[in-house]
Tab-separated table of C-alpha atoms in Angstrom:
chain	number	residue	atom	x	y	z
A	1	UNK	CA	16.979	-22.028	-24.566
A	2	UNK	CA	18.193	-23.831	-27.608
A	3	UNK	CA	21.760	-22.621	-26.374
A	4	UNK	CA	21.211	-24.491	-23.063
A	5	UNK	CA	20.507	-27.647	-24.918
A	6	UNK	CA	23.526	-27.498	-26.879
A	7	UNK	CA	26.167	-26.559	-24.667
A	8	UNK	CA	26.233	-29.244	-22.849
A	9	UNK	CA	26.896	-31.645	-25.840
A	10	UNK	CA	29.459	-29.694	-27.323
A	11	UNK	CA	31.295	-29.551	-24.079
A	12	UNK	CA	30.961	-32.899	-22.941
A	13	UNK	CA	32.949	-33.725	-26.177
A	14	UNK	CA	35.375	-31.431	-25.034
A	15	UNK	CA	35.230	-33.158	-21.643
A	16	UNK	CA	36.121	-36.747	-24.246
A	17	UNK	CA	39.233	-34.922	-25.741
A	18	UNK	CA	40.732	-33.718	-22.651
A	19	UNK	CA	41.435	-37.715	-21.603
A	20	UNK	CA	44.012	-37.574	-24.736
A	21	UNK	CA	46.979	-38.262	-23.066
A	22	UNK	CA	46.835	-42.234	-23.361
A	23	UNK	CA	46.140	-41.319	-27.546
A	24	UNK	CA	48.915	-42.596	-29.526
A	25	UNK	CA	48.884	-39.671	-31.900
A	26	UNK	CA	46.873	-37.132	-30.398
A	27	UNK	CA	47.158	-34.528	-33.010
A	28	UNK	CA	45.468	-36.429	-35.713
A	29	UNK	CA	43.101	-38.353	-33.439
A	30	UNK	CA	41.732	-35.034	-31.555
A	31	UNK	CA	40.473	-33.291	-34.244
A	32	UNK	CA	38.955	-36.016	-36.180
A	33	UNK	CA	37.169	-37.344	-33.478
A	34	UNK	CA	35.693	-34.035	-31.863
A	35	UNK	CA	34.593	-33.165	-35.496
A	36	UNK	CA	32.950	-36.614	-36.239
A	37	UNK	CA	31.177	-36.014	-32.277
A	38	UNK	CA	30.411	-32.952	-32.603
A	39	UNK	CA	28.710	-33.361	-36.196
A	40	UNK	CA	26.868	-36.839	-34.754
A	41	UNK	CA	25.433	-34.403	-32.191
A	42	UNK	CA	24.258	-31.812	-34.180
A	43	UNK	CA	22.421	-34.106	-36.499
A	44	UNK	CA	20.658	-35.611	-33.408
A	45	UNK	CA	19.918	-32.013	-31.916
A	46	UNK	CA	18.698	-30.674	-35.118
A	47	UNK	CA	16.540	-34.037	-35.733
A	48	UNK	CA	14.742	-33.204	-32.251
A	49	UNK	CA	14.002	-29.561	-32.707
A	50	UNK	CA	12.772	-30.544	-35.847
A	51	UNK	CA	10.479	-33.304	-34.718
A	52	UNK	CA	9.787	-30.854	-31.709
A	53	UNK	CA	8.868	-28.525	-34.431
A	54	UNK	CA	6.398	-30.987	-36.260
A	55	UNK	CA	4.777	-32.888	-33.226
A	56	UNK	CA	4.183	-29.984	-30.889
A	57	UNK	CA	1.811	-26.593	-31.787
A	58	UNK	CA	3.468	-23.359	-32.718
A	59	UNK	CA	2.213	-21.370	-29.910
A	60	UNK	CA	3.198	-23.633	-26.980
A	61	UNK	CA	6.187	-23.536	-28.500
A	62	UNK	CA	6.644	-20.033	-28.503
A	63	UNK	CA	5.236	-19.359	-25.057
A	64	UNK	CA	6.968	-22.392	-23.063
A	65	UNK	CA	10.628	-22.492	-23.090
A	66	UNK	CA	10.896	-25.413	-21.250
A	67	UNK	CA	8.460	-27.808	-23.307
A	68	UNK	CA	11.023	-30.508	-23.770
A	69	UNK	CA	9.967	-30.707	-19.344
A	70	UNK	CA	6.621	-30.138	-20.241
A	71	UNK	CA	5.980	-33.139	-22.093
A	72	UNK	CA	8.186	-35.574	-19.997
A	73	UNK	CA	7.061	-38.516	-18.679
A	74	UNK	CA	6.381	-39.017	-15.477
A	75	UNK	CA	6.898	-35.954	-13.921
A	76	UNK	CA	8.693	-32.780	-15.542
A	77	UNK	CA	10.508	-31.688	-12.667
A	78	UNK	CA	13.765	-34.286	-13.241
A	79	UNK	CA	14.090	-32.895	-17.231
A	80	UNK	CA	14.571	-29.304	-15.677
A	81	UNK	CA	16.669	-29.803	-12.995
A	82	UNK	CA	18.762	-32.447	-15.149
A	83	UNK	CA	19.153	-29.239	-18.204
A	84	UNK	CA	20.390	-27.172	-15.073
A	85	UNK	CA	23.181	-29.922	-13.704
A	86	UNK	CA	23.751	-30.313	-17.296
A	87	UNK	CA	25.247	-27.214	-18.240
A	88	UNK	CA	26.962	-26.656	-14.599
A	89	UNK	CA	28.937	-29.993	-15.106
A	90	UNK	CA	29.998	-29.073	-18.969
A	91	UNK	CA	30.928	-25.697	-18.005
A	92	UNK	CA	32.966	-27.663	-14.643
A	93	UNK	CA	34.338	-30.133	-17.544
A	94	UNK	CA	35.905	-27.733	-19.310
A	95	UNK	CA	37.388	-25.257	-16.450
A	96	UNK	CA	38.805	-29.216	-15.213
A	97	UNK	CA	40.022	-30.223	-18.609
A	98	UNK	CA	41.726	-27.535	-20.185
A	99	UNK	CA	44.875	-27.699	-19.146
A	100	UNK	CA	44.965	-31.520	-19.828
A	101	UNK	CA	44.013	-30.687	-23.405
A	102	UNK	CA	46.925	-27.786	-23.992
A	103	UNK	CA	49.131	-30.376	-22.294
A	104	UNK	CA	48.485	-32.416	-25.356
């Protein structure tokens, strides 16, 4: 589950480098910035699982994979569907962007 958190993230970053082409030195500026994102966002990932990890009981979290939805306010049914679109439009991103990117 953690996965389908963090894919999107990562490859929504991707999605960021793949509109290079207007980058006046896109081989410095690509790697330095989808290292500095992709660091920013595992800090702010790992700061959530770990507040998950404090707030929240140690059996709910073992027996509901989706308590991020759980606990949603007002109504858990958006936070599901939205991890869902999520990872459909990274993985779309990506398929969409990659030749952009080795055109860079």
């Amino acid at each position: 589950f953690l996965l389908a958190l963090f894919f999107p993230s990562t490859t929504g970053i991707m999605a960021g480098a793949n509109r290079s082409g207007i980058l006046r030195n896109p081989g410095k500026s690509i790697p330095k910035g989808t290292l500095g994102a992709i660091s920013t966002t595992t800090l702010i990932y790992l700061a959530s699982t770990w507040m998950f990890g404090c707030i929240i009981a140690n059996e709910t979290l073992k027996s509901n994979k989706l308590v991020a939805s759980s606990v949603a306010w007002p109504h858990p049914i958006p936070v599901t569907v939205g991890i869902i679109m999520s990872c459909v439009g990274a993985a779309l991103q990506s398929l969409a962007g990659a030749p952009q990117l080795l055109k860079s």
